[in-house]
PDB file of C-alpha atoms in Angstrom:
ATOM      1  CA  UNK A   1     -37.536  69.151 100.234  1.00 94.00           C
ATOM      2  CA  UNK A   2     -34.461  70.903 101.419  1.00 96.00           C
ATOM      3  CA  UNK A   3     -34.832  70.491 104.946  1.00 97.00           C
ATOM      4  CA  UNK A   4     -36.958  70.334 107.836  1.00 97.00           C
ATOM      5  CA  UNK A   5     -37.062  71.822 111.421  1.00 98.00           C
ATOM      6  CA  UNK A   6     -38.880  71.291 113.971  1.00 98.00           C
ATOM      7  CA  UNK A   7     -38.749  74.404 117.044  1.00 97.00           C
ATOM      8  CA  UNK A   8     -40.885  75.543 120.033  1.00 96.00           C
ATOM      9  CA  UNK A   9     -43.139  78.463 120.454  1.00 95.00           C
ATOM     10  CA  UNK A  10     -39.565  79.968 122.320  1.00 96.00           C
ATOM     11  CA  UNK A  11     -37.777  79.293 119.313  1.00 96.00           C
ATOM     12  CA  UNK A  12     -35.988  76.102 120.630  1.00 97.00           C
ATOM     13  CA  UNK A  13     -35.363  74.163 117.759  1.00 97.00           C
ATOM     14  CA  UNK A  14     -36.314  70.413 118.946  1.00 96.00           C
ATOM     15  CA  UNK A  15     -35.192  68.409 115.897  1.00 96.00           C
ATOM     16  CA  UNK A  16     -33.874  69.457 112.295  1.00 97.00           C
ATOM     17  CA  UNK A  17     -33.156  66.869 109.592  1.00 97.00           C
ATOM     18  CA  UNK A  18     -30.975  68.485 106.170  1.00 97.00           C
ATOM     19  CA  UNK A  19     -31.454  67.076 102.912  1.00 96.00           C
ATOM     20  CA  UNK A  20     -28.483  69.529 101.204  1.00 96.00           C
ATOM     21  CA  UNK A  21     -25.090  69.929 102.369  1.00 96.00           C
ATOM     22  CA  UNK A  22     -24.636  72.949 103.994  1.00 96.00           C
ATOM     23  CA  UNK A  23     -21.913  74.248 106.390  1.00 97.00           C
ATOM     24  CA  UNK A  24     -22.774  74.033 109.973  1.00 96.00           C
ATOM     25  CA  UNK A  25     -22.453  77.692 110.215  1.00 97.00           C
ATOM     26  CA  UNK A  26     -24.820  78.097 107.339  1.00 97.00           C
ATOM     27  CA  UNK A  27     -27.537  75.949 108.964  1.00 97.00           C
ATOM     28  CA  UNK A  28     -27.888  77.826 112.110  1.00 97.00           C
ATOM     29  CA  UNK A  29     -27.940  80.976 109.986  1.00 97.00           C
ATOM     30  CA  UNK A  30     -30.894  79.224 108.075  1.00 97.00           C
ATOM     31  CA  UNK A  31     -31.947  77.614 111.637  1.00 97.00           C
ATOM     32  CA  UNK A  32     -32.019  81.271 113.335  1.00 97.00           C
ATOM     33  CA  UNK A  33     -33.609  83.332 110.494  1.00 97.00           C
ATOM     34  CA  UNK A  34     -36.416  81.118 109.799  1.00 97.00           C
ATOM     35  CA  UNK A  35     -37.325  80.719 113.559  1.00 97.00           C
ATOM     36  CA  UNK A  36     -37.322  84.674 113.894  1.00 97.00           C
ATOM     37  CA  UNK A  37     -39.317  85.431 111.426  1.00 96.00           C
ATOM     38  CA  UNK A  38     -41.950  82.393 111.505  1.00 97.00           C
ATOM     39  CA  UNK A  39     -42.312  83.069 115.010  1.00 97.00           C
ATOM     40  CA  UNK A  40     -42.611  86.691 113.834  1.00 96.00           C
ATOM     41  CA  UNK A  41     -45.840  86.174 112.178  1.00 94.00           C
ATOM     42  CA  UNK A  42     -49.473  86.537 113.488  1.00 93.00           C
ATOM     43  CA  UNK A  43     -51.346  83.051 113.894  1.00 88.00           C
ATOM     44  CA  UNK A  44     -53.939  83.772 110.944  1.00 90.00           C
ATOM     45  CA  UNK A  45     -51.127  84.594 108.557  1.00 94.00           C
ATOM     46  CA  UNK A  46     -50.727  82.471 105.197  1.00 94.00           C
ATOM     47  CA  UNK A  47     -48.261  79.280 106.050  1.00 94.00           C
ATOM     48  CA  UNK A  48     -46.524  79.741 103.022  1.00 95.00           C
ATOM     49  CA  UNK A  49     -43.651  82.518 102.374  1.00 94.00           C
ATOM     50  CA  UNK A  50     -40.517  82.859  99.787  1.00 94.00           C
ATOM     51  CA  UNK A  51     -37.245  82.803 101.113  1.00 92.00           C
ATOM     52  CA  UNK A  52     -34.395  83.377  99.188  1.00 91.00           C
ATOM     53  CA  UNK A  53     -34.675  80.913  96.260  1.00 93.00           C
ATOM     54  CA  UNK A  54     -37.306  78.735  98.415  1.00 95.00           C
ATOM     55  CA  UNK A  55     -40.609  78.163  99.299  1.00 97.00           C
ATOM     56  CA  UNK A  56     -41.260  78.045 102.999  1.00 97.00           C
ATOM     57  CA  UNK A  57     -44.285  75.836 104.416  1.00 97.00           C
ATOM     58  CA  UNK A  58     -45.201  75.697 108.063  1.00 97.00           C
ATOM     59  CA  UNK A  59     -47.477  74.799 110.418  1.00 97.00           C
ATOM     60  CA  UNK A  60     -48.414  74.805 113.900  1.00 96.00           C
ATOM     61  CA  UNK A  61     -49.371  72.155 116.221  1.00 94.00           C
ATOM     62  CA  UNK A  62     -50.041  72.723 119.714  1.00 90.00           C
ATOM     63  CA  UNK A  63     -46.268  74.311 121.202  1.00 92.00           C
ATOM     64  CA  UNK A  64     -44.153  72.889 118.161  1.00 96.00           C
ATOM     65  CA  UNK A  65     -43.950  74.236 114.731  1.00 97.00           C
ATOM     66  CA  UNK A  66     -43.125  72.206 111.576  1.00 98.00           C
ATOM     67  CA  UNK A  67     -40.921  74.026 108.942  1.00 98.00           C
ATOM     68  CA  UNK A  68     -39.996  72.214 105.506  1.00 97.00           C
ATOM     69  CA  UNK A  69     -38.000  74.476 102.673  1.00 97.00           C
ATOM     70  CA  UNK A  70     -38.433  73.367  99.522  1.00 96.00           C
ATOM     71  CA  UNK A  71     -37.914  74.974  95.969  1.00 95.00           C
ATOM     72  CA  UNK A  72     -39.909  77.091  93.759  1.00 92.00           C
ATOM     73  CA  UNK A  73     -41.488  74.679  91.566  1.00 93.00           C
ATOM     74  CA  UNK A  74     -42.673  72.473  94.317  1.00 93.00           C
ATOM     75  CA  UNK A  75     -46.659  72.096  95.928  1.00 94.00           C
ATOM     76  CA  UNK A  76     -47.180  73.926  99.214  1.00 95.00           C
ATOM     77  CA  UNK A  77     -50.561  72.206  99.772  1.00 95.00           C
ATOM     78  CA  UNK A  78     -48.519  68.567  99.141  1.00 95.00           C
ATOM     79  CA  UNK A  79     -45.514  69.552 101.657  1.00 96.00           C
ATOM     80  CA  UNK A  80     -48.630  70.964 104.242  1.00 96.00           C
ATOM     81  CA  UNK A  81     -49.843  67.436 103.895  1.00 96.00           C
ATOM     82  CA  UNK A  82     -46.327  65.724 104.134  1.00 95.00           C
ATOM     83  CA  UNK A  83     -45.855  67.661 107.703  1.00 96.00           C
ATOM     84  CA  UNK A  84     -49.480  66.660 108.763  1.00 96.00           C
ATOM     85  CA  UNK A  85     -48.425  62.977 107.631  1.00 95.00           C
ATOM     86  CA  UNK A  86     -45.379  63.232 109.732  1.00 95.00           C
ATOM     87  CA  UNK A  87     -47.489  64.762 112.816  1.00 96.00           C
ATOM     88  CA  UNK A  88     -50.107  61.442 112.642  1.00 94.00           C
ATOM     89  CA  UNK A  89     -47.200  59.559 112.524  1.00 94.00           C
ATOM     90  CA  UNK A  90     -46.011  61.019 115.696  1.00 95.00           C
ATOM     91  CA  UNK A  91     -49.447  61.175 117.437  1.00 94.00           C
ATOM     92  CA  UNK A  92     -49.965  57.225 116.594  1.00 92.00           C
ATOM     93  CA  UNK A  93     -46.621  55.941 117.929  1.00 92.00           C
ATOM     94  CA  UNK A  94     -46.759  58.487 120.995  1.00 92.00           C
ATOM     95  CA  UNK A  95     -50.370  58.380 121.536  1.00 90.00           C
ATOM     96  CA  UNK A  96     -50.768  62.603 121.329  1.00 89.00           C
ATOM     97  CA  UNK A  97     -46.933  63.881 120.731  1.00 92.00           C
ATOM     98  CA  UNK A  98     -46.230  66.573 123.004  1.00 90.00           C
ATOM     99  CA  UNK A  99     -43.353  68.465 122.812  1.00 94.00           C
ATOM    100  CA  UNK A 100     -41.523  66.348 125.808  1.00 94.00           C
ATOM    101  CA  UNK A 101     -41.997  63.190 123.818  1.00 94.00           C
ATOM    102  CA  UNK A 102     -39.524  64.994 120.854  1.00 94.00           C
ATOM    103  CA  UNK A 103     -37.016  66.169 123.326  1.00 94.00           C
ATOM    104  CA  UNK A 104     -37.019  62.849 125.153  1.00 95.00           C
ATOM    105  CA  UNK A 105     -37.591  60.401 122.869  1.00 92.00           C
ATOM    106  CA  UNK A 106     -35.629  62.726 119.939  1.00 93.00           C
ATOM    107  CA  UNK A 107     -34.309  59.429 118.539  1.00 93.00           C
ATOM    108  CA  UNK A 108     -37.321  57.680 117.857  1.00 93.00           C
ATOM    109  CA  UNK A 109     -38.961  61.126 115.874  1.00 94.00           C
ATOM    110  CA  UNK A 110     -35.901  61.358 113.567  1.00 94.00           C
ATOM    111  CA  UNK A 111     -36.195  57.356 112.908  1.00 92.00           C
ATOM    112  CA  UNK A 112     -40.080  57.950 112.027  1.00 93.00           C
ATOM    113  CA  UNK A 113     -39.016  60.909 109.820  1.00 94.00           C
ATOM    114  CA  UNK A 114     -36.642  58.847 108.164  1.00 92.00           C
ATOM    115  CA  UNK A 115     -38.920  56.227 107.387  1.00 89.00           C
ATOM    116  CA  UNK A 116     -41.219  58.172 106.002  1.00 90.00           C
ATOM    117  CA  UNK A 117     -39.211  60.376 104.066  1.00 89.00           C
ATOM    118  CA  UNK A 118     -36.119  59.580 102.105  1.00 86.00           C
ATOM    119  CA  UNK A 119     -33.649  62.130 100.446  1.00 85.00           C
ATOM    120  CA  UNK A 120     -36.436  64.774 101.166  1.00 86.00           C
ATOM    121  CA  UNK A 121     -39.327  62.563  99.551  1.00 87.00           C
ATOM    122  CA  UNK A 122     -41.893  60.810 100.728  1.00 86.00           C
ATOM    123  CA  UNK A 123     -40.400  57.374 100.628  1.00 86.00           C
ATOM    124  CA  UNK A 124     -43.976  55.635 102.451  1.00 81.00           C
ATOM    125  CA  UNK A 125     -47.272  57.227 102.243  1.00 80.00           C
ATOM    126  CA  UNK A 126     -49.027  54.385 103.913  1.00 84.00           C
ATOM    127  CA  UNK A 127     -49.187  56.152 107.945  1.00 85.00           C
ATOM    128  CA  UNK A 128     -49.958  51.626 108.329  1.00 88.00           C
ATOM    129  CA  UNK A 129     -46.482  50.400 106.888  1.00 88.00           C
ATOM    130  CA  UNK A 130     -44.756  53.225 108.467  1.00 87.00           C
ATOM    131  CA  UNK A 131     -45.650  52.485 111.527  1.00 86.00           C
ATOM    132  CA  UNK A 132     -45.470  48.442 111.510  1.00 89.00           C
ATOM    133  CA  UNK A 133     -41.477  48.704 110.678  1.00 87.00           C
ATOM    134  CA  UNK A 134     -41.204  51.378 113.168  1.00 87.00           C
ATOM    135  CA  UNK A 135     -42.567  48.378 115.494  1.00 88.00           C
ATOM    136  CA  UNK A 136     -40.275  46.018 114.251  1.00 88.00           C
ATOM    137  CA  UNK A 137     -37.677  47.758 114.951  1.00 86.00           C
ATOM    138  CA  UNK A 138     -38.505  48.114 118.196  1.00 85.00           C
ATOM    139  CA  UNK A 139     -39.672  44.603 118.793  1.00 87.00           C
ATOM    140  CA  UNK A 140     -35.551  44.010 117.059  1.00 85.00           C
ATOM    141  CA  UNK A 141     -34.287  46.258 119.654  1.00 81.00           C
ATOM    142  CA  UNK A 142     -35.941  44.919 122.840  1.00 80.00           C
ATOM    143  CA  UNK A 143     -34.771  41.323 121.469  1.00 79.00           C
ATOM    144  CA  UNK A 144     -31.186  42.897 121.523  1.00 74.00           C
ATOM    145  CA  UNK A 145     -31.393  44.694 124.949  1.00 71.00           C
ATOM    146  CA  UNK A 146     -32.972  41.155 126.845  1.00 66.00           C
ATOM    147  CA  UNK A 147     -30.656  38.963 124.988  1.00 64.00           C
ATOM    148  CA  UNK A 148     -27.842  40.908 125.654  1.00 58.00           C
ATOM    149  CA  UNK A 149     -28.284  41.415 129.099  1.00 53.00           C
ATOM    150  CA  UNK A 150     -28.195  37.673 130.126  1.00 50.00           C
ATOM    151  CA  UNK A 151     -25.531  37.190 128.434  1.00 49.00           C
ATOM    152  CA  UNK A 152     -23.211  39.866 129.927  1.00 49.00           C
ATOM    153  CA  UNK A 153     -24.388  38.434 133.289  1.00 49.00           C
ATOM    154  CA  UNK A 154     -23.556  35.000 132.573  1.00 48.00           C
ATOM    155  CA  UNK A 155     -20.031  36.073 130.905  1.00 48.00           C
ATOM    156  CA  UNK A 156     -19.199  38.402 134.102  1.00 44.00           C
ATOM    157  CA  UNK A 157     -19.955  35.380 136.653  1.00 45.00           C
ATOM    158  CA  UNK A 158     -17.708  33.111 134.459  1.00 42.00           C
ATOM    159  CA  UNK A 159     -15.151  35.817 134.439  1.00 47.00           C
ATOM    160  CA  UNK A 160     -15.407  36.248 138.868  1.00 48.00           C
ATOM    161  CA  UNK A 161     -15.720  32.420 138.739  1.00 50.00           C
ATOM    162  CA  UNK A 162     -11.962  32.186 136.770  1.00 50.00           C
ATOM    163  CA  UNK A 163     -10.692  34.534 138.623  1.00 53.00           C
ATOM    164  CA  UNK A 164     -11.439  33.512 142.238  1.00 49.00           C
TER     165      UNK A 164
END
């Protein structure tokens, strides 16, 4: 896989993750002509097109569309089922993703993309494991943010204690 993007039905793109170097110039090139003419195309068109040297697969879920690129010799059907993957993945850790969950939470969907797909390949197939070290991660950071907080009490009372 090349890359993926992630944009609304108004052609705001909501989260793109790049598995080639490319410019920054060059990706909203790619960015804006994929978005025009996906969002170009009539709802019972094929989800499958060539683009330049690539195969683009798509899909639709409620307001959000899923892009991946990914080259010639590559399996549509197999990327279509990487992006649904990546959509149950979503739907269990956000209990039915909308939209708003992406743009507030934008964090948490890139670090579920990443552990489920590394380099552009599926790194985790198992929707079970993915999800168990995304909640380890997040049982790690709530450790953090509680045991952090005490402490940064307890030090800033010392500190107005010294200092009085």
């Amino acid at each position: 896989m090349q890359f993926m993007l992630l944009f609304s039905r108004q052609g705001k793109l909501r989260l793109q993750k790049w598995y080639v170097p490319l410019s920054d110039k060059e990706k909203k090139k790619i960015t804006r002509e994929l978005v025009q003419t996906i969002l170009a195309r009539k709802p019972k068109m094929c989800s499958f097109l060539e683009w330049r040297d690539l195969k683009i697969v798509y899909k639709r879920y409620a307001s959000l569309y899923f892009c991946c690129a990914v080259e010639d010799q590559d399996n549509e059907l197999i990327t279509l089922e990487i992006i649904h993957r990546y959509v149950e993945l979503l739907d269990k850790y956000f209990g039915s993703v909308c939209e708003l969950d992406i743009i507030f939470n934008f964090e948490k969907a890139y670090f579920i993309l990443d552990e489920f797909l590394l380099g552009g390949e599926a790194q985790e197939t198992s929707k079970k494991n993915v999800l168990k070290a995304i909640e380890q991660a997040d049982l790690l950071q709530e450790r953090e943010t509680f045991c952090g907080f005490p402490f940064f009490l307890a030090s800033v009372s010392l500190s107005l204690m010294l200092f009085s």
